[in-house]
Amino acid sequence: MSREPVKPLKIAVLISGSGRTLKNFLELAAEGSLPVDVRLVISSSPTAGGLQYAVDAAVPTEVLIRKNFSSAQAYGDAIFAACRAADVDVVAMAGFLKLAPVPDDFAGRVVNIHPSLIPAFCGHGMYGHRVHEAVLEYGAKVTGVTVHFVDNEYDAGPIIWQQPTPVFDDDTADTLAARVFEVEKEAYPHVLKLLAAGRIKLDGRRVRIVAGRPRGGAMIDD
């Protein structure tokens, strides 16, 4: 008996830089191995390289610059108004470096990936090579990635999925970053597939991955 195909998850992707994660999403979706429909790409910078990936894939883009808004709240309101207008199911942050408070109607619908095993090497100001440099300076033997729901604190939302990778004695921040990104390319799509299949259940701070395929996206228990 064949399985019913998973309905594509409608997503907005938020970027600030190169857009490597967005590129990965678009390529996997185009080849049919990731059930997502990228409806919108929002960038915090007009020079973000990832904008070209969106243009090439005929995905609408918006550039929203933080300094043009009076507060983080106003900035977040503009971002999520655009996501609402695009009728997305989930917002996927992908190297997005600005704080954008999540409104109530998007609670449990915003996800992010961080290049370490949270709660280690995370928080405000910890992104990109800063994370990998901190891992090496501390002498950690294992690092990895964490996909988590986004709340209104940096890297503090409920953890959905973690995937480790070793740290080698001869690693530099560059070699470690490259290895971690290869893990990111697997972990983030995996979580989006689970969301598309309705298999993620959010219960307070605990995230459970349920069997089968309930209808809808993330399920939240009050």
Short mmCIF file of C-alpha atoms in Angstrom, two decimals:
data_model
loop_
_atom_site.label_atom_id
_atom_site.label_comp_id
_atom_site.label_asym_id
_atom_site.label_seq_id
_atom_site.Cartn_x
_atom_site.Cartn_y
_atom_site.Cartn_z
CA MET A 1 0.00 0.00 0.00
CA SER A 2 1.56 3.29 -1.10
CA ARG A 3 1.88 6.17 1.32
CA GLU A 4 -0.04 9.38 0.72
CA PRO A 5 2.49 12.06 -0.30
CA VAL A 6 3.28 14.70 2.30
CA LYS A 7 1.80 18.09 1.46
CA PRO A 8 4.60 20.65 1.04
CA LEU A 9 5.24 22.86 4.04
CA LYS A 10 4.88 26.52 3.11
CA ILE A 11 7.88 28.36 4.54
CA ALA A 12 9.51 31.76 4.71
CA VAL A 13 13.29 31.76 5.08
CA LEU A 14 15.06 34.56 6.96
CA ILE A 15 18.68 35.26 6.04
CA SER A 16 21.42 37.78 6.74
CA GLY A 17 24.34 36.57 4.65
CA SER A 18 25.49 33.97 2.16
CA GLY A 19 22.26 31.95 2.13
CA ARG A 20 23.96 28.54 2.05
CA THR A 21 21.13 26.99 4.04
CA LEU A 22 18.52 28.56 1.78
CA LYS A 23 20.41 27.18 -1.24
CA ASN A 24 20.31 23.72 0.34
CA PHE A 25 16.54 23.97 0.90
CA LEU A 26 15.89 25.12 -2.66
CA GLU A 27 18.05 22.41 -4.21
CA LEU A 28 16.47 19.63 -2.14
CA ALA A 29 12.98 20.93 -2.88
CA ALA A 30 13.73 21.12 -6.61
CA GLU A 31 14.89 17.50 -6.69
CA GLY A 32 11.81 16.38 -4.77
CA SER A 33 13.53 15.21 -1.59
CA LEU A 34 12.33 18.01 0.70
CA PRO A 35 8.57 18.74 0.89
CA VAL A 36 8.75 22.52 1.25
CA ASP A 37 7.37 25.41 -0.76
CA VAL A 38 9.59 28.45 -0.15
CA ARG A 39 7.07 31.28 -0.40
CA LEU A 40 9.25 34.19 0.74
CA VAL A 41 12.83 35.09 1.58
CA ILE A 42 13.45 37.99 3.95
CA SER A 43 16.93 39.44 4.35
CA SER A 44 18.22 41.83 7.00
CA SER A 45 20.81 43.10 4.52
CA PRO A 46 20.46 44.33 0.93
CA THR A 47 23.86 42.81 0.10
CA ALA A 48 23.13 39.30 1.42
CA GLY A 49 24.38 36.79 -1.13
CA GLY A 50 21.43 34.53 -0.44
CA LEU A 51 19.05 36.95 -2.15
CA GLN A 52 20.38 35.81 -5.53
CA TYR A 53 19.45 32.20 -4.77
CA ALA A 54 15.88 33.35 -4.16
CA VAL A 55 15.82 35.40 -7.36
CA ASP A 56 17.19 32.46 -9.36
CA ALA A 57 14.43 30.25 -7.95
CA ALA A 58 11.72 32.88 -8.61
CA VAL A 59 11.00 33.22 -4.88
CA PRO A 60 9.71 36.64 -3.75
CA THR A 61 12.13 38.60 -1.55
CA GLU A 62 11.96 41.44 0.94
CA VAL A 63 14.81 43.37 2.53
CA LEU A 64 13.99 44.66 6.01
CA ILE A 65 16.86 46.56 7.66
CA ARG A 66 16.81 46.78 11.44
CA LYS A 67 18.00 50.41 11.64
CA ASN A 68 14.95 51.51 9.68
CA PHE A 69 12.70 50.48 12.58
CA SER A 70 12.30 52.19 15.94
CA SER A 71 12.48 49.01 18.02
CA ALA A 72 12.97 45.26 17.87
CA GLN A 73 9.22 44.90 18.31
CA ALA A 74 8.49 47.09 15.30
CA TYR A 75 11.05 45.15 13.30
CA GLY A 76 9.52 41.82 14.26
CA ASP A 77 6.04 43.13 13.48
CA ALA A 78 7.14 43.99 9.93
CA ILE A 79 8.82 40.63 9.39
CA PHE A 80 5.89 38.57 10.57
CA ALA A 81 3.37 40.76 8.73
CA ALA A 82 5.21 39.82 5.54
CA CYS A 83 5.21 36.14 6.54
CA ARG A 84 1.50 36.34 7.31
CA ALA A 85 0.80 37.91 3.92
CA ALA A 86 2.75 35.09 2.26
CA ASP A 87 0.50 32.57 4.05
CA VAL A 88 3.39 30.48 5.38
CA ASP A 89 3.10 27.58 7.79
CA VAL A 90 6.59 27.91 9.27
CA VAL A 91 9.34 30.54 9.39
CA ALA A 92 12.85 29.07 9.07
CA MET A 93 15.69 31.28 10.28
CA ALA A 94 18.86 30.49 8.34
CA GLY A 95 21.76 32.62 9.48
CA PHE A 96 19.44 35.46 10.47
CA LEU A 97 21.29 37.65 12.97
CA LYS A 98 18.65 40.10 14.19
CA LEU A 99 16.19 39.78 17.06
CA ALA A 100 12.63 39.64 15.77
CA PRO A 101 10.07 39.03 18.55
CA VAL A 102 7.69 36.21 17.67
CA PRO A 103 3.97 37.13 17.79
CA ASP A 104 1.47 34.83 19.44
CA ASP A 105 0.09 33.49 16.17
CA PHE A 106 3.57 32.29 15.17
CA ALA A 107 4.42 30.60 18.49
CA GLY A 108 5.67 27.09 17.70
CA ARG A 109 5.99 28.00 14.02
CA VAL A 110 9.46 29.59 13.94
CA VAL A 111 12.59 27.43 13.84
CA ASN A 112 16.31 28.11 13.78
CA ILE A 113 19.55 26.17 13.54
CA HIS A 114 22.56 26.92 15.73
CA PRO A 115 26.08 25.56 15.05
CA SER A 116 26.67 24.00 18.46
CA LEU A 117 24.97 21.65 20.89
CA ILE A 118 22.80 24.06 22.89
CA PRO A 119 23.08 25.04 25.76
CA ALA A 120 26.83 25.07 25.03
CA PHE A 121 28.36 27.92 23.04
CA CYS A 122 25.17 29.85 22.37
CA GLY A 123 23.40 33.07 23.24
CA HIS A 124 23.65 36.70 22.16
CA GLY A 125 26.70 37.37 20.00
CA MET A 126 27.49 33.68 19.48
CA TYR A 127 27.17 32.98 15.79
CA GLY A 128 29.27 31.79 12.86
CA HIS A 129 33.00 31.49 13.44
CA ARG A 130 32.65 32.91 16.95
CA VAL A 131 30.98 29.65 17.95
CA HIS A 132 33.64 27.43 16.39
CA GLU A 133 36.47 29.51 17.87
CA ALA A 134 34.87 29.19 21.30
CA VAL A 135 34.53 25.41 20.88
CA LEU A 136 38.22 25.10 20.01
CA GLU A 137 39.36 27.44 22.78
CA TYR A 138 37.40 25.48 25.36
CA GLY A 139 38.87 22.19 24.18
CA ALA A 140 35.54 20.49 23.49
CA LYS A 141 35.83 17.09 21.81
CA VAL A 142 32.31 17.06 20.37
CA THR A 143 30.21 19.80 18.84
CA GLY A 144 27.32 19.74 16.39
CA VAL A 145 24.11 21.49 15.50
CA THR A 146 20.84 22.22 17.25
CA VAL A 147 17.52 22.86 15.53
CA HIS A 148 15.16 24.59 17.92
CA PHE A 149 11.96 26.55 18.12
CA VAL A 150 12.49 30.29 18.41
CA ASP A 151 11.20 32.31 21.32
CA ASN A 152 12.14 35.86 22.26
CA GLU A 153 15.59 35.09 23.66
CA TYR A 154 18.67 34.13 21.67
CA ASP A 155 19.01 30.33 21.30
CA ALA A 156 16.65 29.66 24.22
CA GLY A 157 13.66 27.99 22.56
CA PRO A 158 12.72 24.32 22.92
CA ILE A 159 15.17 21.92 21.24
CA ILE A 160 13.77 19.86 18.37
CA TRP A 161 16.81 17.98 17.10
CA GLN A 162 20.52 17.77 17.85
CA GLN A 163 23.19 16.11 15.75
CA PRO A 164 26.84 15.79 16.89
CA THR A 165 30.13 15.88 15.05
CA PRO A 166 33.66 15.34 16.41
CA VAL A 167 36.25 18.03 17.03
CA PHE A 168 39.72 16.99 15.88
CA ASP A 169 43.03 18.04 17.41
CA ASP A 170 44.18 19.74 14.21
CA ASP A 171 40.92 21.59 13.57
CA THR A 172 40.82 25.28 12.80
CA ALA A 173 37.67 27.37 12.96
CA ASP A 174 37.43 26.99 9.18
CA THR A 175 37.73 23.20 9.09
CA LEU A 176 35.34 22.81 12.01
CA ALA A 177 32.83 25.18 10.41
CA ALA A 178 32.92 23.16 7.19
CA ARG A 179 32.27 19.89 9.03
CA VAL A 180 29.46 21.41 11.09
CA PHE A 181 27.81 22.82 7.99
CA GLU A 182 27.71 19.36 6.41
CA VAL A 183 25.75 18.23 9.47
CA GLU A 184 23.49 21.29 9.19
CA LYS A 185 22.63 20.28 5.62
CA GLU A 186 21.20 17.01 6.97
CA ALA A 187 19.69 18.14 10.27
CA TYR A 188 17.63 21.15 9.17
CA PRO A 189 15.90 19.40 6.24
CA HIS A 190 15.20 16.44 8.55
CA VAL A 191 13.31 18.72 10.94
CA LEU A 192 11.39 20.38 8.10
CA LYS A 193 10.32 16.93 6.89
CA LEU A 194 9.06 16.11 10.38
CA LEU A 195 7.15 19.39 10.51
CA ALA A 196 5.64 18.77 7.08
CA ALA A 197 4.50 15.33 8.26
CA GLY A 198 2.98 16.76 11.45
CA ARG A 199 5.21 14.60 13.63
CA ILE A 200 6.52 17.23 16.03
CA LYS A 201 4.65 17.68 19.29
CA LEU A 202 5.59 20.63 21.51
CA ASP A 203 4.73 20.13 25.18
CA GLY A 204 6.07 23.04 27.24
CA ARG A 205 9.84 22.93 26.73
CA ARG A 206 9.83 19.31 25.63
CA VAL A 207 9.61 18.36 21.97
CA ARG A 208 8.43 14.87 21.10
CA ILE A 209 8.66 13.23 17.69
CA VAL A 210 5.56 11.13 17.28
CA ALA A 211 4.98 8.09 15.10
CA GLY A 212 2.77 8.21 12.06
CA ARG A 213 1.69 11.38 10.34
CA PRO A 214 -0.94 13.47 12.15
CA ARG A 215 -2.42 16.23 10.06
CA GLY A 216 -1.07 19.78 10.30
CA GLY A 217 2.26 21.17 11.43
CA ALA A 218 3.69 21.43 14.92
CA MET A 219 1.20 20.43 17.59
CA ILE A 220 1.19 22.45 20.80
CA ASP A 221 -0.20 21.28 24.11
CA ASP A 222 -1.47 24.03 26.40
#
